[in-house]
XYZ file of C-alpha atoms in Angstrom:
687
model
C -101.055 64.805 136.564
C -100.903 67.673 133.729
C -104.640 66.553 133.107
C -108.183 67.262 133.182
C -109.012 63.620 134.762
C -110.562 64.307 137.935
C -108.521 61.970 140.305
C -110.907 59.252 141.110
C -111.745 58.411 145.240
C -110.455 54.566 144.171
C -110.536 53.579 147.955
C -114.398 54.532 147.568
C -115.055 51.379 144.842
C -115.463 48.382 145.232
C -113.056 45.586 144.480
C -114.434 43.332 140.799
C -112.970 44.305 136.814
C -115.065 47.680 136.852
C -111.955 49.017 139.392
C -109.135 46.542 137.392
C -110.425 48.355 134.367
C -110.254 51.557 136.611
C -107.342 51.721 137.630
C -105.224 50.504 133.896
C -106.741 52.819 132.360
C -104.733 55.976 134.886
C -101.762 53.921 135.186
C -101.995 53.515 131.432
C -102.407 57.740 131.224
C -99.768 58.127 133.951
C -96.984 56.257 131.439
C -98.032 58.488 128.720
C -97.618 61.828 130.887
C -94.266 60.180 131.880
C -92.483 59.124 128.690
C -88.693 60.570 128.537
C -89.035 60.681 124.192
C -92.539 61.478 122.841
C -94.215 64.232 123.439
C -97.559 64.088 124.272
C -100.287 67.104 124.411
C -103.732 66.845 123.609
C -106.292 70.656 122.446
C -110.661 70.793 122.028
C -111.833 72.091 119.351
C -111.047 75.864 120.432
C -107.879 74.676 120.036
C -107.087 75.070 123.771
C -104.359 73.295 125.124
C -106.061 70.278 127.752
C -103.330 67.700 128.253
C -99.372 68.398 128.632
C -96.474 65.170 128.974
C -93.497 65.999 131.007
C -91.731 64.907 127.492
C -93.712 68.688 126.005
C -92.813 70.118 129.282
C -88.813 69.348 128.309
C -89.338 69.801 124.248
C -90.807 73.060 124.583
C -89.992 73.982 128.294
C -93.495 75.095 128.849
C -94.900 73.962 132.223
C -97.628 71.823 132.227
C -99.559 74.834 134.591
C -98.416 77.361 131.773
C -99.398 75.584 128.843
C -102.556 74.191 129.289
C -105.908 76.511 128.807
C -103.776 78.354 125.882
C -104.279 77.878 122.413
C -101.638 75.908 121.159
C -101.171 77.990 118.435
C -99.599 80.576 121.233
C -97.101 77.882 121.799
C -96.476 75.874 119.360
C -96.128 77.867 115.949
C -96.057 75.736 112.213
C -93.296 77.872 109.869
C -94.688 78.261 106.622
C -97.363 75.898 107.302
C -99.331 76.844 110.061
C -102.933 76.799 107.558
C -101.864 73.365 106.414
C -101.668 72.564 110.072
C -104.836 73.869 110.554
C -106.674 71.735 108.568
C -104.654 68.530 109.484
C -106.533 69.494 113.375
C -109.790 70.507 111.004
C -110.035 66.913 109.314
C -109.331 65.500 112.632
C -112.347 66.751 113.864
C -114.404 66.797 110.686
C -113.833 63.248 110.211
C -113.237 61.964 113.743
C -110.456 59.383 112.015
C -106.802 59.994 112.327
C -104.073 61.835 110.157
C -100.673 59.997 108.296
C -97.934 60.997 110.894
C -95.687 63.805 109.524
C -92.987 66.177 109.908
C -93.635 70.307 110.522
C -90.520 72.345 110.970
C -91.930 74.298 113.955
C -90.951 77.659 116.164
C -91.451 78.020 119.632
C -92.590 80.975 121.879
C -88.672 81.329 122.341
C -87.863 81.533 119.615
C -86.287 77.903 118.675
C -86.899 76.081 114.915
C -87.402 73.299 115.730
C -88.112 69.625 113.185
C -91.401 67.409 114.606
C -92.919 64.489 113.556
C -96.398 64.098 114.574
C -99.562 61.700 114.950
C -103.166 63.696 114.855
C -105.947 61.334 116.590
C -108.950 61.805 118.536
C -110.420 60.834 121.732
C -113.857 60.024 121.678
C -115.916 60.760 124.991
C -120.552 61.585 125.073
C -120.404 59.733 121.329
C -118.076 62.294 119.150
C -115.068 63.304 119.669
C -114.249 65.606 122.709
C -109.947 66.430 122.058
C -107.425 65.835 119.444
C -104.612 64.052 120.915
C -101.014 65.121 119.379
C -97.723 62.378 120.021
C -94.369 64.188 118.599
C -91.142 63.103 118.772
C -88.255 65.696 117.975
C -86.351 64.314 114.854
C -84.365 67.705 114.021
C -80.951 66.393 114.980
C -82.213 63.948 112.097
C -83.215 66.675 109.975
C -80.025 68.468 110.427
C -78.261 65.247 109.362
C -80.108 64.659 106.731
C -79.367 68.341 105.364
C -75.664 68.462 105.970
C -75.411 65.730 103.736
C -77.775 67.194 101.337
C -75.904 69.957 101.021
C -73.020 67.600 101.140
C -74.048 65.867 98.077
C -75.207 69.567 96.257
C -71.143 70.402 97.080
C -69.847 66.633 95.749
C -72.129 66.466 92.495
C -71.436 70.042 91.537
C -67.426 70.690 92.235
C -65.972 71.615 89.742
C -63.082 69.069 89.736
C -63.923 65.857 89.223
C -64.474 63.489 92.351
C -64.363 59.879 92.820
C -65.041 58.095 96.033
C -63.185 54.932 96.367
C -63.643 51.592 99.136
C -59.462 50.462 100.101
C -60.180 47.746 97.651
C -59.710 50.311 94.888
C -63.867 50.167 93.494
C -65.387 53.370 93.142
C -68.243 53.982 95.896
C -69.295 57.239 94.350
C -68.675 60.094 91.260
C -69.833 63.099 90.433
C -70.897 65.131 87.149
C -68.210 66.471 86.896
C -66.323 63.065 86.319
C -68.708 62.211 83.409
C -68.290 65.273 81.710
C -64.620 64.861 82.360
C -63.867 61.453 80.912
C -67.588 60.713 79.080
C -67.903 57.784 81.270
C -71.302 58.620 83.589
C -72.087 57.373 87.149
C -73.663 53.987 87.067
C -70.655 52.325 84.107
C -68.301 53.029 86.852
C -69.756 52.848 90.864
C -67.871 49.455 92.322
C -65.477 49.061 88.917
C -61.857 49.372 89.742
C -59.972 51.885 89.599
C -57.475 50.510 87.725
C -60.086 49.722 85.054
C -61.323 53.067 84.656
C -57.925 54.259 82.777
C -57.652 56.891 84.720
C -54.575 57.616 83.769
C -52.566 55.625 81.089
C -50.633 53.461 84.177
C -49.005 49.817 84.339
C -51.210 48.093 87.604
C -48.232 48.186 89.280
C -48.560 51.753 89.534
C -51.457 51.658 91.632
C -50.394 49.039 93.950
C -47.469 51.577 95.539
C -49.958 55.143 95.496
C -52.331 52.406 97.637
C -49.282 51.548 99.835
C -48.503 55.265 99.778
C -51.881 56.471 100.656
C -52.408 53.692 103.316
C -49.629 55.730 105.601
C -52.199 58.465 106.181
C -49.871 60.485 102.711
C -51.955 61.636 100.375
C -50.169 61.881 96.546
C -50.677 64.334 93.614
C -49.285 64.815 90.560
C -50.074 64.821 86.606
C -51.384 62.103 84.300
C -52.188 60.589 81.318
C -55.690 59.759 80.884
C -57.964 58.363 78.448
C -61.412 59.823 78.022
C -64.398 56.891 76.609
C -64.036 57.658 73.082
C -60.860 57.237 72.576
C -58.662 60.664 73.250
C -56.749 61.471 75.676
C -55.941 63.783 78.515
C -54.236 65.465 80.598
C -55.111 64.865 84.254
C -53.955 66.354 87.264
C -54.691 65.143 90.422
C -54.980 63.902 93.914
C -55.982 61.311 96.385
C -56.385 61.239 100.293
C -57.117 59.061 101.988
C -60.559 59.584 104.514
C -59.837 58.527 107.997
C -62.259 56.985 110.915
C -61.861 57.691 114.443
C -59.641 55.332 115.118
C -56.853 56.470 113.026
C -57.868 54.227 110.322
C -57.376 54.071 107.043
C -61.436 53.500 105.263
C -61.555 54.686 101.829
C -59.776 56.917 99.337
C -60.861 59.961 98.113
C -59.584 61.258 93.953
C -59.971 65.019 93.461
C -59.123 64.735 89.123
C -58.891 68.122 86.640
C -57.807 68.813 83.197
C -55.481 70.388 83.063
C -54.975 70.758 79.090
C -55.526 74.386 78.692
C -53.282 75.418 81.859
C -50.298 73.008 79.208
C -51.906 75.095 76.548
C -50.744 78.288 78.532
C -47.406 77.163 79.322
C -46.748 75.687 75.676
C -47.568 78.550 74.342
C -45.774 80.830 76.447
C -42.806 78.646 76.226
C -43.646 78.563 72.380
C -43.151 82.395 72.292
C -39.892 81.618 75.001
C -38.198 79.441 71.729
C -39.085 80.789 68.123
C -39.275 83.051 66.669
C -41.560 85.937 66.660
C -40.968 86.998 62.337
C -40.786 83.656 60.911
C -41.931 81.191 64.178
C -38.783 79.089 63.319
C -36.730 77.930 66.188
C -34.796 80.289 67.415
C -31.183 80.389 68.853
C -31.984 78.756 72.091
C -34.275 76.165 70.786
C -31.829 75.332 68.442
C -28.717 75.221 70.945
C -30.263 72.581 72.122
C -31.764 70.751 69.461
C -28.071 70.565 68.393
C -26.883 69.733 71.651
C -29.583 66.643 71.080
C -28.097 65.726 68.229
C -24.094 64.753 69.001
C -25.429 63.087 71.864
C -27.543 60.911 69.982
C -23.688 61.123 67.309
C -22.316 59.664 70.538
C -24.930 57.099 70.944
C -25.635 55.705 67.816
C -22.613 56.481 66.274
C -24.318 58.437 62.944
C -23.403 61.790 61.877
C -24.912 65.458 60.943
C -24.932 67.702 58.910
C -25.122 71.783 60.178
C -26.095 74.263 57.322
C -24.642 78.294 58.134
C -26.983 80.064 56.093
C -26.659 83.558 54.857
C -28.706 85.939 52.726
C -26.890 88.396 50.102
C -26.948 90.684 49.433
C -29.428 91.521 51.763
C -29.217 95.150 52.874
C -29.590 96.459 49.974
C -33.426 94.961 49.745
C -33.899 96.684 53.725
C -32.961 100.493 52.174
C -33.917 100.700 49.213
C -37.652 98.851 49.695
C -37.815 99.430 53.480
C -38.389 96.620 57.053
C -42.254 95.648 55.801
C -40.375 94.751 52.406
C -37.450 92.867 54.064
C -39.589 91.200 56.261
C -42.223 89.491 54.335
C -38.675 88.535 52.542
C -37.297 86.917 55.822
C -40.807 84.888 56.414
C -41.180 83.695 52.657
C -38.027 82.450 53.223
C -38.116 80.584 55.781
C -41.154 79.041 55.027
C -39.427 77.221 51.732
C -36.314 76.442 53.881
C -38.935 74.213 55.475
C -39.892 72.763 52.824
C -36.565 71.641 51.254
C -35.917 69.587 54.528
C -37.357 66.457 56.420
C -39.214 66.172 59.713
C -36.626 66.275 61.470
C -34.464 68.508 61.015
C -34.643 72.263 62.404
C -34.649 75.281 60.844
C -33.817 78.533 62.876
C -32.976 81.623 62.165
C -30.946 82.824 64.661
C -30.843 87.006 63.482
C -31.221 88.980 61.160
C -30.905 87.545 57.406
C -28.944 84.552 58.748
C -30.616 80.932 59.190
C -28.936 77.839 60.812
C -30.020 74.030 59.352
C -28.884 70.861 61.460
C -30.144 67.873 59.697
C -30.614 65.017 61.779
C -29.670 61.638 61.283
C -27.681 61.811 58.271
C -27.284 58.513 55.709
C -24.019 60.768 54.112
C -22.572 63.591 53.393
C -24.083 63.564 49.700
C -27.077 64.174 51.295
C -26.471 67.188 52.472
C -24.904 68.248 48.893
C -28.754 68.020 47.855
C -30.029 69.652 49.952
C -28.048 73.022 49.782
C -28.639 72.684 45.641
C -32.444 71.900 46.299
C -32.118 74.989 48.582
C -30.531 77.427 46.584
C -32.683 76.710 43.812
C -35.909 76.831 46.052
C -34.543 80.832 46.772
C -33.276 81.843 44.210
C -37.066 82.142 42.669
C -38.485 85.126 42.946
C -40.292 86.431 45.814
C -43.702 88.919 45.098
C -43.977 91.343 47.683
C -46.111 94.835 48.240
C -43.425 96.977 46.375
C -43.047 94.174 43.404
C -40.912 90.980 42.702
C -37.806 90.352 44.973
C -34.994 87.773 44.078
C -31.865 86.972 45.937
C -29.294 84.624 46.863
C -27.799 82.681 49.478
C -24.542 81.571 49.968
C -23.832 77.798 52.568
C -21.444 76.762 54.637
C -21.870 72.570 56.284
C -20.175 71.200 58.710
C -20.277 67.603 59.903
C -20.794 66.235 62.916
C -18.684 65.188 64.366
C -15.533 64.529 62.386
C -15.729 69.030 61.884
C -16.291 69.510 65.792
C -17.167 67.561 68.607
C -18.952 70.802 70.653
C -21.674 72.814 69.669
C -19.477 76.411 69.551
C -16.706 74.459 67.577
C -19.556 73.182 64.491
C -20.870 76.330 64.820
C -18.271 78.379 63.896
C -16.440 75.699 61.181
C -20.419 75.752 59.740
C -19.805 80.127 59.864
C -16.792 79.534 58.678
C -17.901 77.584 55.386
C -20.211 79.861 54.685
C -17.781 82.733 54.514
C -15.669 80.778 52.033
C -18.770 80.534 49.886
C -19.242 83.615 49.592
C -16.527 84.857 48.689
C -16.222 82.061 46.122
C -18.447 84.053 44.528
C -22.009 83.438 46.713
C -24.589 81.857 45.506
C -22.511 78.765 46.355
C -22.637 76.904 49.745
C -19.027 75.416 50.483
C -18.297 72.306 53.104
C -15.297 73.076 56.032
C -12.724 70.006 54.655
C -11.747 69.985 51.982
C -11.316 67.053 51.088
C -15.004 66.607 51.796
C -16.096 69.640 49.814
C -14.258 68.730 46.488
C -15.982 65.020 46.990
C -19.192 66.165 46.823
C -18.814 69.238 43.752
C -17.276 65.921 42.239
C -20.080 64.106 42.301
C -22.674 66.182 41.910
C -20.991 67.836 38.931
C -21.604 64.346 38.289
C -24.961 64.432 37.980
C -25.364 67.928 35.923
C -23.179 65.608 33.837
C -26.014 62.395 33.433
C -28.641 64.978 33.246
C -27.038 67.273 30.314
C -26.087 63.447 28.623
C -29.687 62.522 28.905
C -31.045 65.909 27.377
C -27.749 65.701 24.268
C -28.303 61.517 23.307
C -24.826 60.910 24.549
C -26.404 56.962 26.505
C -26.130 54.846 24.063
C -26.410 50.832 24.570
C -24.359 47.621 22.910
C -26.066 44.166 22.691
C -24.546 40.881 23.936
C -26.149 37.565 23.574
C -28.133 35.198 24.640
C -26.901 31.771 23.210
C -28.928 28.864 23.342
C -26.358 25.651 25.859
C -27.608 22.932 23.077
C -28.428 24.703 20.170
C -25.659 27.183 19.246
C -28.427 29.401 18.328
C -28.167 33.094 19.499
C -31.718 33.644 21.278
C -32.103 36.617 22.908
C -29.697 39.696 23.634
C -29.319 41.640 27.165
C -29.058 45.237 26.343
C -26.148 47.276 28.147
C -25.985 50.576 28.722
C -22.723 52.739 28.082
C -22.036 56.415 28.236
C -20.061 58.879 25.652
C -18.684 61.149 27.794
C -17.554 63.486 25.587
C -14.447 64.931 27.400
C -13.654 61.244 29.343
C -15.218 58.172 26.334
C -17.048 55.692 26.833
C -17.963 54.777 30.037
C -19.498 51.935 31.873
C -22.060 52.144 34.277
C -19.536 51.210 36.889
C -18.506 54.559 36.229
C -21.471 56.646 37.002
C -24.359 54.130 38.227
C -24.006 55.177 41.144
C -24.856 58.579 40.849
C -27.833 57.978 38.792
C -28.704 56.360 41.482
C -29.101 58.482 44.477
C -29.935 61.159 41.865
C -33.299 59.562 40.896
C -31.637 59.744 37.950
C -31.767 56.394 37.422
C -35.919 56.675 36.273
C -35.599 58.454 32.828
C -32.182 56.717 32.535
C -33.884 53.538 32.624
C -37.218 54.438 30.645
C -34.601 55.802 27.759
C -33.709 52.223 27.728
C -36.310 50.059 27.610
C -37.411 52.174 24.778
C -34.534 51.871 22.667
C -33.403 48.430 23.142
C -37.687 47.583 21.784
C -37.128 49.592 19.155
C -34.259 47.341 17.867
C -36.182 44.063 19.301
C -38.803 45.241 16.058
C -36.071 46.039 14.578
C -34.386 42.746 14.161
C -37.932 41.384 13.831
C -38.508 42.779 10.831
C -35.143 41.716 9.663
C -36.563 38.117 10.016
C -34.479 38.576 13.020
C -37.044 37.452 16.120
C -34.859 37.506 19.151
C -35.476 38.447 23.119
C -34.318 41.611 24.411
C -33.260 42.069 27.125
C -33.583 44.805 29.677
C -31.714 45.177 33.735
C -34.659 47.517 36.283
C -32.985 49.045 38.639
C -34.431 48.892 42.014
C -35.984 52.457 41.903
C -37.525 52.385 38.681
C -39.030 48.074 39.245
C -40.031 50.448 42.356
C -41.380 53.289 40.168
C -45.346 53.021 40.079
C -45.618 54.430 36.597
C -44.076 51.201 35.190
C -46.199 49.234 34.012
C -47.777 51.985 31.959
C -43.595 52.422 30.629
C -43.121 49.144 29.831
C -47.024 49.674 28.037
C -45.873 53.385 26.595
C -42.170 51.207 24.900
C -44.154 48.511 23.275
C -46.549 50.695 21.655
C -43.646 53.158 20.899
C -42.051 50.092 18.684
C -44.840 47.179 17.643
C -42.473 44.992 19.774
C -45.206 41.930 20.495
C -43.864 41.210 25.136
C -43.932 37.890 24.104
C -40.103 38.978 23.442
C -39.414 41.542 25.774
C -37.071 40.080 28.885
C -37.695 42.598 32.431
C -34.494 41.060 34.510
C -34.946 42.028 38.024
C -32.645 42.146 40.668
C -32.182 39.746 43.257
C -32.939 42.871 46.261
C -36.427 43.661 44.667
C -37.553 39.386 45.652
C -35.875 39.499 48.480
C -37.538 42.491 49.920
C -40.638 41.679 47.281
C -44.660 42.498 49.007
C -47.925 42.500 47.245
C -46.839 46.135 45.487
C -43.847 43.929 44.886
C -46.317 41.215 43.031
C -48.892 43.712 41.807
C -46.560 44.600 40.117
C -45.241 41.501 38.808
C -48.563 40.222 37.928
C -49.323 42.843 36.359
C -46.655 41.929 33.794
C -46.595 38.516 33.389
C -50.169 39.733 32.608
C -48.845 41.727 30.068
C -47.132 38.434 28.281
C -43.335 40.830 29.361
C -40.839 37.831 30.407
C -38.706 37.696 34.276
C -36.003 37.176 34.398
C -34.328 37.468 38.337
C -30.625 38.867 38.024
C -27.091 38.335 39.432
C -29.145 34.868 41.096
C -27.086 33.329 43.891
C -26.060 36.601 45.709
C -29.175 37.679 47.253
C -30.147 33.866 49.307
C -33.517 34.305 47.983
C -35.912 31.526 49.925
C -37.753 29.103 48.111
C -41.585 30.341 49.276
C -40.408 34.044 47.926
C -39.518 32.337 44.105
C -42.724 30.018 44.384
C -45.126 33.630 45.127
C -44.272 35.418 42.048
C -44.720 34.999 38.851
C -41.034 34.274 37.041
C -39.289 32.983 33.439
C -36.061 32.007 33.868
C -32.887 33.031 36.882
C -29.839 34.305 35.539
C -27.143 32.513 38.029
C -24.423 35.461 38.917
C -20.836 35.875 37.220
C -19.388 34.834 40.874
C -20.370 31.695 40.655
C -19.239 30.859 36.685
C -15.512 32.451 37.652
C -14.879 29.627 40.235
C -15.677 27.076 38.313
C -11.861 26.209 37.192
C -10.517 27.802 41.243
C -12.797 27.447 43.380
C -14.943 24.092 42.860
C -16.772 24.163 46.156
C -18.492 28.050 44.653
C -18.893 26.152 41.720
C -21.031 23.166 43.049
C -23.934 25.382 44.323
C -24.135 25.938 40.124
C -26.125 22.420 40.869
C -27.837 23.290 43.028
C -29.813 26.550 41.265
C -30.237 24.453 38.152
C -32.483 22.016 39.690
C -33.607 25.102 42.015
C -35.180 26.579 38.546
C -36.429 23.195 37.005
C -38.361 22.575 40.409
C -40.656 26.180 39.410
C -40.518 25.476 36.152
C -38.147 28.084 34.882
C -35.106 28.339 32.626
C -31.261 29.040 33.505
C -29.090 31.115 32.100
C -25.542 31.638 32.935
C -23.651 35.487 33.414
C -19.284 36.163 32.462
C -19.273 32.356 30.612
C -15.008 33.410 29.389
C -14.211 30.000 28.472
C -14.747 26.945 26.970
C -14.039 24.742 30.722
C -17.068 26.467 32.003
C -18.983 26.648 29.383
C -18.634 22.465 29.731
C -19.376 22.798 33.405
C -22.975 24.496 32.543
C -22.966 22.010 29.456
C -23.432 18.775 32.210
C -26.215 20.227 34.371
C -28.601 20.786 32.325
C -28.070 25.190 32.033
C -30.434 26.198 29.463
C -28.340 29.376 27.919
C -25.012 31.953 28.753
C -23.874 34.985 28.017
C -20.892 36.402 28.665
C -17.564 36.895 26.964
C -17.020 33.084 24.834
C -20.438 34.134 22.788
C -19.159 36.831 21.386
C -18.365 40.291 22.130
C -17.170 40.869 25.674
C -18.638 43.308 27.946
């Protein structure tokens, strides 16, 4: 036995309790000696080994005969903790009490290093501690596993990529620090949450279901998607998902690795921008322009709309380069590029093809007149002097315009036709634009000429007003006059609105023209009042004029300048304006009524206003459209709308006036159904 206890001559002892106790004690010692899992050894006050069981031999590789009698420190050295170990043994000798079990990192005499869990306790003899016993278990494997797990945890938590561990039910098991930095969500807020609920990628639930089925087949998935941070911002993410499989080949969980690819995308976008944009002006180059032109032609096929292609060439630009130098020439090209950008919408494309040639793609064109307006704007914008380091530079451009689909059904043809039109513009004297289609060119030029004549007409006071009386049906008295706009064109004579109002509305001139009408009508109303004839004066407002933010101010100005009382001004608003009215419309109408101005719906019955919309607005009168009056003689069904309109007006406490009354029969019909007023040829001067 590996102990200093002498083997007692049990055969010499008599039977009895003493014999049984001694026999039990020796069996206990034998059990300790033969224990396969717990190493037991002891040492005396000098640290010399006195007991060494077989488990100690198995653990250290040192037989009991070699260990007993040796200083314990020669057999087992406590790494970096030798003094602490010595102090622990000394405390047991000093106090005579066991110490709490703990783990020690030791080095054996053969150089092996182990982790041992040790318990030290005193064994008394002759009234005092005679030996200190130690029971030790090898926990090296557990410590190595713990260290491996710790290192794995460090790798997991300090990885640069965001990592999630997800169970089979898509619930998050763990999230590392990089995930929090990437998304803003701390780990404790996502653990236990189902993956589709994290808004990791802004995908439908079905996407995750398909992905799960894919991963269950032991296949990984990798791709890019848009994710959302906790603060609501979106980020492009590269995601790699892998199934984790146990020894039986069963998927137990998933690992999700996420990377922010914003910088890479920015680099890609920057490279793409450089490949698709002109380095001098920053405009799209030929490559990008041709791509957008192709897209525009595809959209034409789908939506049956049209677009315009403008070919722009700077007139005499070579002279600027030759006389001022290329630095000045580059500065001019950069400024022209900026001016072209400001002349078009965001949906349009301005491109530099090279040299001094630019092209403009006007997408989703409402009409060819729109292209003409843009071209005229470009001509005026480029014509402004350009300040450079060597002084001011003035130049002009020639513009050719082709319209798709009429002027070409493929990109090359359309570009060629726009180029041809541009050369025609140069041949016409430069600093102008020319359409490829001569017919279209003539029509647009005519409209532009009309706009120019309208501007001159406004400046030269060529407009005038005629006044059509409004008659009270009951008394036959004149209660008001409607101001009707006329244009006394020096070349074509007196023109009614049908000949020019469309051009005025498209060009925006209808607003200043309408303001002139308002002022003149108020002046005339005041003159009638001063002459002892207080009658209403009615003024038509176009939709553009009514929508103008300064309309109430314009009304105040006209009333103040003329001295006309507000209750003698009747503003006629189209039914279309009322039909499409919103809160802003209501606010404008209420502001006008608050001033005391009367409000009439003009041409009522053509727009099919709803009762609910009419009740919202503070109106004064309805004007029945002349088409219903025309039906009184020939179309009784159409005329039958008149009583309904009058009844509607009565329910809203509005007066009713009919326009276009030309016969006694029409007037009688209106009288029979209670119409309040009328106007038209029968009342006096025709329109």
